[in-house]
Tab-separated table of C-alpha atoms (C1' of nucleotides) in Angstrom:
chain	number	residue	atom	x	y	z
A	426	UNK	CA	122.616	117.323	77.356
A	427	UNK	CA	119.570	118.928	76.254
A	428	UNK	CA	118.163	115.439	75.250
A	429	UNK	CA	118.210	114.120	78.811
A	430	UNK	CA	115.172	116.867	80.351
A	431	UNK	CA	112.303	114.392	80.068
A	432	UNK	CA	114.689	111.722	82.247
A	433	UNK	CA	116.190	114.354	84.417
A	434	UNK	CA	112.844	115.527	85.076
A	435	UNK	CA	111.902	112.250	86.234
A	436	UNK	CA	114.757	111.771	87.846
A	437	UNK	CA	114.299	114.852	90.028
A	438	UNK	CA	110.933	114.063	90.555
A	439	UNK	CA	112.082	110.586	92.191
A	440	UNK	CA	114.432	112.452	94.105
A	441	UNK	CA	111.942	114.009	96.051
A	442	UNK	CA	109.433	111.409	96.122
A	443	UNK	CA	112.322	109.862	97.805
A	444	UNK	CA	113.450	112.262	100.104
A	445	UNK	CA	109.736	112.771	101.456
A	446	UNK	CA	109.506	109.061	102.129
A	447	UNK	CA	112.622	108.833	103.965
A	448	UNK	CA	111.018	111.357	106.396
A	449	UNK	CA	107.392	110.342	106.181
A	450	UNK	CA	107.459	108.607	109.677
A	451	UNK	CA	105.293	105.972	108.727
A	452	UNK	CA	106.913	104.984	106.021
A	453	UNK	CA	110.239	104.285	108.360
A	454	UNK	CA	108.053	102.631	110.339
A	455	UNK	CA	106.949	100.251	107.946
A	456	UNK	CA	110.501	99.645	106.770
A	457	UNK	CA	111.255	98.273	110.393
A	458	UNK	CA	108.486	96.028	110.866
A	459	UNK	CA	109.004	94.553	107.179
A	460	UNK	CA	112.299	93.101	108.271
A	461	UNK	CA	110.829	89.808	108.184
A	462	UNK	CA	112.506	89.198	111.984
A	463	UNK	CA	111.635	92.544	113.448
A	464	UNK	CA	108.519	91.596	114.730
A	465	UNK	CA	109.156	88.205	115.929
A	466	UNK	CA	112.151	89.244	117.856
A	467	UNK	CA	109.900	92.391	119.246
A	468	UNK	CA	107.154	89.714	120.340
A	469	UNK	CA	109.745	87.074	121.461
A	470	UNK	CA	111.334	90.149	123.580
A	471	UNK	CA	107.984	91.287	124.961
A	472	UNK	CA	107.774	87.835	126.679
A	473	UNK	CA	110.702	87.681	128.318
A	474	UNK	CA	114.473	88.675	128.570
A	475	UNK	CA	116.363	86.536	126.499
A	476	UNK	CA	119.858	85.627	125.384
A	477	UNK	CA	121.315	85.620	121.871
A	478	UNK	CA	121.357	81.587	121.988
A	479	UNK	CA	117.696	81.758	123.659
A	480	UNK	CA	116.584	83.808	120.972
A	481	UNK	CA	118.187	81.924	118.152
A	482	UNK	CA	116.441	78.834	119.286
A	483	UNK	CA	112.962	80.473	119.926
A	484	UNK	CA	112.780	81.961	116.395
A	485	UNK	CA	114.443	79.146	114.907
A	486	UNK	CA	114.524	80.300	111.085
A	487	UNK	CA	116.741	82.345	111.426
A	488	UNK	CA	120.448	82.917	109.876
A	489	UNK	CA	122.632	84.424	113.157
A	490	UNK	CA	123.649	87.070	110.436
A	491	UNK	CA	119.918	88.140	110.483
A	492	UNK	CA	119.432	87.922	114.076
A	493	UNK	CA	122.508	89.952	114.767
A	494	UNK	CA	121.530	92.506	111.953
A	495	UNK	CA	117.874	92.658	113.370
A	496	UNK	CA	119.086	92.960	117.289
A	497	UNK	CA	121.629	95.949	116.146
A	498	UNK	CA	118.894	97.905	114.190
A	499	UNK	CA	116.709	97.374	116.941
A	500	UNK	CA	119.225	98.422	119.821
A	501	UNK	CA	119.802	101.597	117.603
A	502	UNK	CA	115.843	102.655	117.418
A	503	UNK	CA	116.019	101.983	121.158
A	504	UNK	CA	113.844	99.585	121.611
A	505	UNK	CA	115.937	96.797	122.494
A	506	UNK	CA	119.044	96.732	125.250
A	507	UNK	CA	122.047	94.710	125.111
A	508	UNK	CA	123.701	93.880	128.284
A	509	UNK	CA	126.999	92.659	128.534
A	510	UNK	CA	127.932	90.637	131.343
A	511	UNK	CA	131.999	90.122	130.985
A	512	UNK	CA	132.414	86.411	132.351
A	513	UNK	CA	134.510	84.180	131.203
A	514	UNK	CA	132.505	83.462	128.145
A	515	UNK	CA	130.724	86.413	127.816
A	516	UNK	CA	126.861	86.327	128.432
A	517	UNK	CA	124.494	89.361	126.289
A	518	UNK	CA	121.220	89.354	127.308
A	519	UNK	CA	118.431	91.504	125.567
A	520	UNK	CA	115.394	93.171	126.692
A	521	UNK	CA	113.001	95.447	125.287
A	522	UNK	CA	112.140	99.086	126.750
A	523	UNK	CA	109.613	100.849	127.026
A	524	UNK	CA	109.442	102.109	123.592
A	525	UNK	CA	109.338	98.584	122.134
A	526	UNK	CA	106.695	97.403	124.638
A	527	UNK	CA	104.817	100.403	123.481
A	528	UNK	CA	105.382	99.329	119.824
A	529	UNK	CA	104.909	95.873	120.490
A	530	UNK	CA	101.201	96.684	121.649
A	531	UNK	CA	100.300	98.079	118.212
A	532	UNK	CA	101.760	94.635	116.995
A	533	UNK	CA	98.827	92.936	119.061
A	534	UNK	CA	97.012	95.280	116.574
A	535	UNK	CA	97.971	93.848	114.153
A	536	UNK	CA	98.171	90.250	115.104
A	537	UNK	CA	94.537	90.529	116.010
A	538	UNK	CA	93.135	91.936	112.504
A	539	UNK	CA	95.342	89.367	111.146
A	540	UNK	CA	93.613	86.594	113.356
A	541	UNK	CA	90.199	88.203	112.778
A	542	UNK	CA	89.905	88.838	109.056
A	543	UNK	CA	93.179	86.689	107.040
A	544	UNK	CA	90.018	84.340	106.536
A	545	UNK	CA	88.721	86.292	104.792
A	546	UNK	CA	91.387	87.325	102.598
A	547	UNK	CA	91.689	83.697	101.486
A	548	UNK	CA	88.515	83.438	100.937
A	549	UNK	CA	89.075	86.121	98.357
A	550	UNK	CA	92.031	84.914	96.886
A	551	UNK	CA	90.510	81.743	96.037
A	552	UNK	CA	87.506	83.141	94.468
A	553	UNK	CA	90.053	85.371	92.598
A	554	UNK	CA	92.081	82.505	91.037
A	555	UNK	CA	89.162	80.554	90.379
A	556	UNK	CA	87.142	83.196	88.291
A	557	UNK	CA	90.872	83.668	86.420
A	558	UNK	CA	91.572	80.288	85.858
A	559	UNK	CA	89.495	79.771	83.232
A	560	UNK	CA	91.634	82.589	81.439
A	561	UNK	CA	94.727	82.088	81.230
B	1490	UNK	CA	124.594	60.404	101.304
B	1491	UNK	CA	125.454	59.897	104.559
B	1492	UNK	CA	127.756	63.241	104.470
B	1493	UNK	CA	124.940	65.276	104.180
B	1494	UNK	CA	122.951	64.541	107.563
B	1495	UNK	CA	124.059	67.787	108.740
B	1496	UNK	CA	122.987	69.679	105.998
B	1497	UNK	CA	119.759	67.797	105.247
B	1498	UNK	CA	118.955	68.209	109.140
B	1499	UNK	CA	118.886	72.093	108.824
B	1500	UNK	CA	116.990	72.440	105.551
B	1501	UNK	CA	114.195	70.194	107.181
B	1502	UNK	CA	114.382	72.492	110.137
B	1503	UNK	CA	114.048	75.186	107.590
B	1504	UNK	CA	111.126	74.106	105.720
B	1505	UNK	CA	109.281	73.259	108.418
B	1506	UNK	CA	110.335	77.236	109.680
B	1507	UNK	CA	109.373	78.147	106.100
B	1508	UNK	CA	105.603	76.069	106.516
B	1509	UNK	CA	104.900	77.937	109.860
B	1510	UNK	CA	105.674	80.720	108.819
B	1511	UNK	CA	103.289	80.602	105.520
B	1512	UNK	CA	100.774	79.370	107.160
B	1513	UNK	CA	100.915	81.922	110.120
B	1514	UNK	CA	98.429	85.346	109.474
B	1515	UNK	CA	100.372	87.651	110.682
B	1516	UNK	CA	103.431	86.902	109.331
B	1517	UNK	CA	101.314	87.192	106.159
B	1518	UNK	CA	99.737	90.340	106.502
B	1519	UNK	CA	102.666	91.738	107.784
B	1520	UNK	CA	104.267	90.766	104.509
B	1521	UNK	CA	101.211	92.230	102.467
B	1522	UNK	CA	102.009	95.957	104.367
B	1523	UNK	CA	105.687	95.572	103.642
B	1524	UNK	CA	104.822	95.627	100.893
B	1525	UNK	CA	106.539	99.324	99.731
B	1526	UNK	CA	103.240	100.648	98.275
B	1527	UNK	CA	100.599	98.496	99.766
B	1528	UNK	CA	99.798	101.098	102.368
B	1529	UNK	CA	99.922	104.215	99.809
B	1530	UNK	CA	97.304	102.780	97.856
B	1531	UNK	CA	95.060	101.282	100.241
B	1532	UNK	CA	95.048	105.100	101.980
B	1533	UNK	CA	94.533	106.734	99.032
B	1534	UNK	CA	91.658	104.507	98.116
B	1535	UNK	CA	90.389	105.093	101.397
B	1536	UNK	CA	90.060	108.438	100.970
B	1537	UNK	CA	88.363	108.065	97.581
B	1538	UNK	CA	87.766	106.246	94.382
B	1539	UNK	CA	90.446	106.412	91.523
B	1540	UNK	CA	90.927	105.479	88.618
B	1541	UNK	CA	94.792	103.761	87.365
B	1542	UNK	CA	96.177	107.230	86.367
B	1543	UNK	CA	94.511	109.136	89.199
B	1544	UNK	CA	96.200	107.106	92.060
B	1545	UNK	CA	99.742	107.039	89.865
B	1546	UNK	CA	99.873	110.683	89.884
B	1547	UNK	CA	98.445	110.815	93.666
B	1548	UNK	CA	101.346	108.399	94.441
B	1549	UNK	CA	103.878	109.549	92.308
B	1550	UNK	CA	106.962	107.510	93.254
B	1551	UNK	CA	105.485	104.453	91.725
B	1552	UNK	CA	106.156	102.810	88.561
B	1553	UNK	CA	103.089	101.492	86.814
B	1554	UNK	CA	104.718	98.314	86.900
B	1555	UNK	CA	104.474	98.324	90.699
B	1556	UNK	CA	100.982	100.195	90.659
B	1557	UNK	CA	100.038	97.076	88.346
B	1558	UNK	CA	101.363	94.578	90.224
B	1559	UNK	CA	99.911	96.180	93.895
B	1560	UNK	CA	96.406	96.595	92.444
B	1561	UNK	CA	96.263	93.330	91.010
B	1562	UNK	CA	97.017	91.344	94.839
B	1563	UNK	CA	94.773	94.096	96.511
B	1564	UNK	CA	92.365	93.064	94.056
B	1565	UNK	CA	93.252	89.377	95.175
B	1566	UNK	CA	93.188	89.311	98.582
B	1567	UNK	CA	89.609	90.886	98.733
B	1568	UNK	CA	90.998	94.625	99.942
B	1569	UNK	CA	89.989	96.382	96.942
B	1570	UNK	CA	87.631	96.098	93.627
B	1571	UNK	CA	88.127	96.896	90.392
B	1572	UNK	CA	85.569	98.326	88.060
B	1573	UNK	CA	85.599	98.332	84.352
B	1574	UNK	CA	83.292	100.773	82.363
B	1575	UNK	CA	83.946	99.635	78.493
B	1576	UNK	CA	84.220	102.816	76.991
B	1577	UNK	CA	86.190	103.725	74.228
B	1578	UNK	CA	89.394	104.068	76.111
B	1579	UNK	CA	88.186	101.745	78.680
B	1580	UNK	CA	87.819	103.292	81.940
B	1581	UNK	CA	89.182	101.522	85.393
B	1582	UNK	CA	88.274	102.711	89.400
B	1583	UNK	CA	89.671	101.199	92.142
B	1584	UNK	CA	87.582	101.378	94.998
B	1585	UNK	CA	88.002	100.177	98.886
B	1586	UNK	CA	86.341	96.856	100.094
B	1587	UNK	CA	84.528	96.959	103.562
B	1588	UNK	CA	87.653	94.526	104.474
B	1589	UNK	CA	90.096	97.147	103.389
B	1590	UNK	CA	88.908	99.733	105.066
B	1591	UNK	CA	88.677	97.771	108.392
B	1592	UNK	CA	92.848	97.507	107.034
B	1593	UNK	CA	93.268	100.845	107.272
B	1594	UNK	CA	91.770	101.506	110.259
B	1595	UNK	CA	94.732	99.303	111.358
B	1596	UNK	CA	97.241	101.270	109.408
B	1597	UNK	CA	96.464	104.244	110.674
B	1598	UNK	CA	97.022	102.700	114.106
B	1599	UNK	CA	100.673	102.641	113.113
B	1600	UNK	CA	100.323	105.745	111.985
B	1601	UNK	CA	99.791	107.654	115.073
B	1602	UNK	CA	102.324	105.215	116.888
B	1603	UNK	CA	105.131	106.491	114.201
B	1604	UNK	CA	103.733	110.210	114.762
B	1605	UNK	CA	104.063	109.674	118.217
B	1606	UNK	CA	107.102	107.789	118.621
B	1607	UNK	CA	109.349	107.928	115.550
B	1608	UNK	CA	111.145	111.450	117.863
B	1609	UNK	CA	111.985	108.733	120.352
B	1610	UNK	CA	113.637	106.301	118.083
B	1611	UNK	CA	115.411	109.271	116.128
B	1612	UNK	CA	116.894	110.249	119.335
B	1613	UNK	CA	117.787	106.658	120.727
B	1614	UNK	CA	119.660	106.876	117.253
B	1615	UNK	CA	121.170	109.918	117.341
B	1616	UNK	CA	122.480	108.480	120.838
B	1617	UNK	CA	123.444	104.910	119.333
B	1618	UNK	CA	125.562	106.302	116.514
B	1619	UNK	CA	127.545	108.763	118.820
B	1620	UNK	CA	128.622	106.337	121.016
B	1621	UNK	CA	130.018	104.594	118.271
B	1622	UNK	CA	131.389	107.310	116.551
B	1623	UNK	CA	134.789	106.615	118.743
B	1624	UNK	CA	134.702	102.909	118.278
B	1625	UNK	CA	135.215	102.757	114.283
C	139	DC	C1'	128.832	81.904	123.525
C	140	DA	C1'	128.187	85.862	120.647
C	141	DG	C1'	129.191	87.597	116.948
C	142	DG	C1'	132.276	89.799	112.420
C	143	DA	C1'	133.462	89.159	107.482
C	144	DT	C1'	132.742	87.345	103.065
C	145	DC	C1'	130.734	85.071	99.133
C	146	DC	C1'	126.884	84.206	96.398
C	147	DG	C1'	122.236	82.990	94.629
C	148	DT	C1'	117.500	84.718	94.557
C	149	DT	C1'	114.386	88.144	94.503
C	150	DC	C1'	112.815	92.807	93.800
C	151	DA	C1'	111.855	96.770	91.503
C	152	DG	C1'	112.729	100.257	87.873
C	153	DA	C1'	113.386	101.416	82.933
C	154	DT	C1'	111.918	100.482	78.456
C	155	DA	C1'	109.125	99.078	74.701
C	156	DC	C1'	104.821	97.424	73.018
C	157	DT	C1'	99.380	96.528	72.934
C	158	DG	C1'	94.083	96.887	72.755
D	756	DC	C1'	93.924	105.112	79.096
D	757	DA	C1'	95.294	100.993	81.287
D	758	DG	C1'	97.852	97.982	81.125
D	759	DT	C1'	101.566	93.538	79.499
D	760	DA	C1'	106.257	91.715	78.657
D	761	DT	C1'	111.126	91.671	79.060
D	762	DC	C1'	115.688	92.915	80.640
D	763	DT	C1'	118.829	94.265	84.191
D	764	DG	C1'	121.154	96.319	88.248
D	765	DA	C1'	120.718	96.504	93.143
D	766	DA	C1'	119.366	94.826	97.454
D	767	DC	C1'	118.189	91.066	100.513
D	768	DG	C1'	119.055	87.156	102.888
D	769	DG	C1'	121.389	82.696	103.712
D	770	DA	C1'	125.584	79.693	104.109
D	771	DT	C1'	130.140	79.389	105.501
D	772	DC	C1'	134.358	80.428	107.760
D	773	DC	C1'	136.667	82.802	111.390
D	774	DT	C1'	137.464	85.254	116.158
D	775	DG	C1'	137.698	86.834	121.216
DNA sequence: CAGGATCCGTTCAGATACTG
DNA sequence: CAGTATCTGAACGGATCCTG
């Protein structure tokens, strides 16, 4: 397929593109704390030790699929724990380690450039849509 | 519709979630970083001016469409500025704000958590999937 | 109570083609 | 060079039903 070079090229060129972002550590960082519920579960976590039910109500958005999916993922990174306590209707509790308190702290970080500066930002986005509203 | 109480109940709930959560600053920066290239760009722009081709070769996974389309809400929300020098083929160079780079002061932040921590959370994996390796 | 499984609409992001 | 516009497949996330 001799026609295909300047598409395999690209192609190949993805490839690797992908493969260093799958290991750029960052960059799988970022992935976690995108999952819209990471954080909120993180910060609920940080509080206090919580059930499933407890947790369902506190973040109250969202679907029990998502909360499931997010508390998994997050059990796997280690930086949740899921006990089990086998009574009669079984109670799971979940608490973060250490790891997620660490990660929670950058969070904060986060939280507080968000707190100090999304002012701004709006600021900017107004001024934005205002000088393009003229033009359409 | 009396039949739909139920229903009608939760999407309330939800909207009101929905509300909150637009209106909260974190949850809206966080969504800005999630952003897949958000984070590319604004480092790369931190480290120096560039013009539209410049930063898509520097990023190189990116399809101008994205590029495009991550420019334009950087450009938006205040965190960048684009310059136009009317030339013949016009000429275009992103540059950092002063509130962008106060960004990626944060970013980096989670930078040297991931660095430091991402080991961890590849071992607590490592760990998570082998214990479930026997339970399909 | 704490999920697993499934269906399904919306959104996202890439490829492609065209423009000033 | 620096985009815009359109189409489409894939992924995400929610709703619903079911289980131990």
């Amino acid at each position: 397929m001799a026609t295909m070079t300047a598409a395999q090229r690209r192609a190949e060129a993805k490839a690797e593109y992908d493969t260093y972002l799958s290991t750029c550590k960052s960059r799988r960082l970022l992935d976690r704390l995108s999952d819209k519920w990471v954080t909120l579960v993180l910060c609920a976590l940080a509080e206090d030790d919580m059930r499933y039910s407890e947790l369902a109500r506190k973040i109250a958005g969202v679907s029990q699929k998502m909360l499931t999916q997010t508390l998994r993922t997050l059990e796997r990174d280690g930086l949740v724990i899921r006990r089990v306590t086998p009574s009669v209707p079984v109670q799971v509790e979940y608490a973060i380690t250490q790891l997620g308190q660490s990660l929670v702290e950058v969070v904060y970080e986060l939280k507080r450039w968000a707190e100090g500066h999304m002012d701004d930002v709006e600021t900017a986005q107004g001024r934005y849509d205002r000088r393009n509203a003229s033009r359409g």
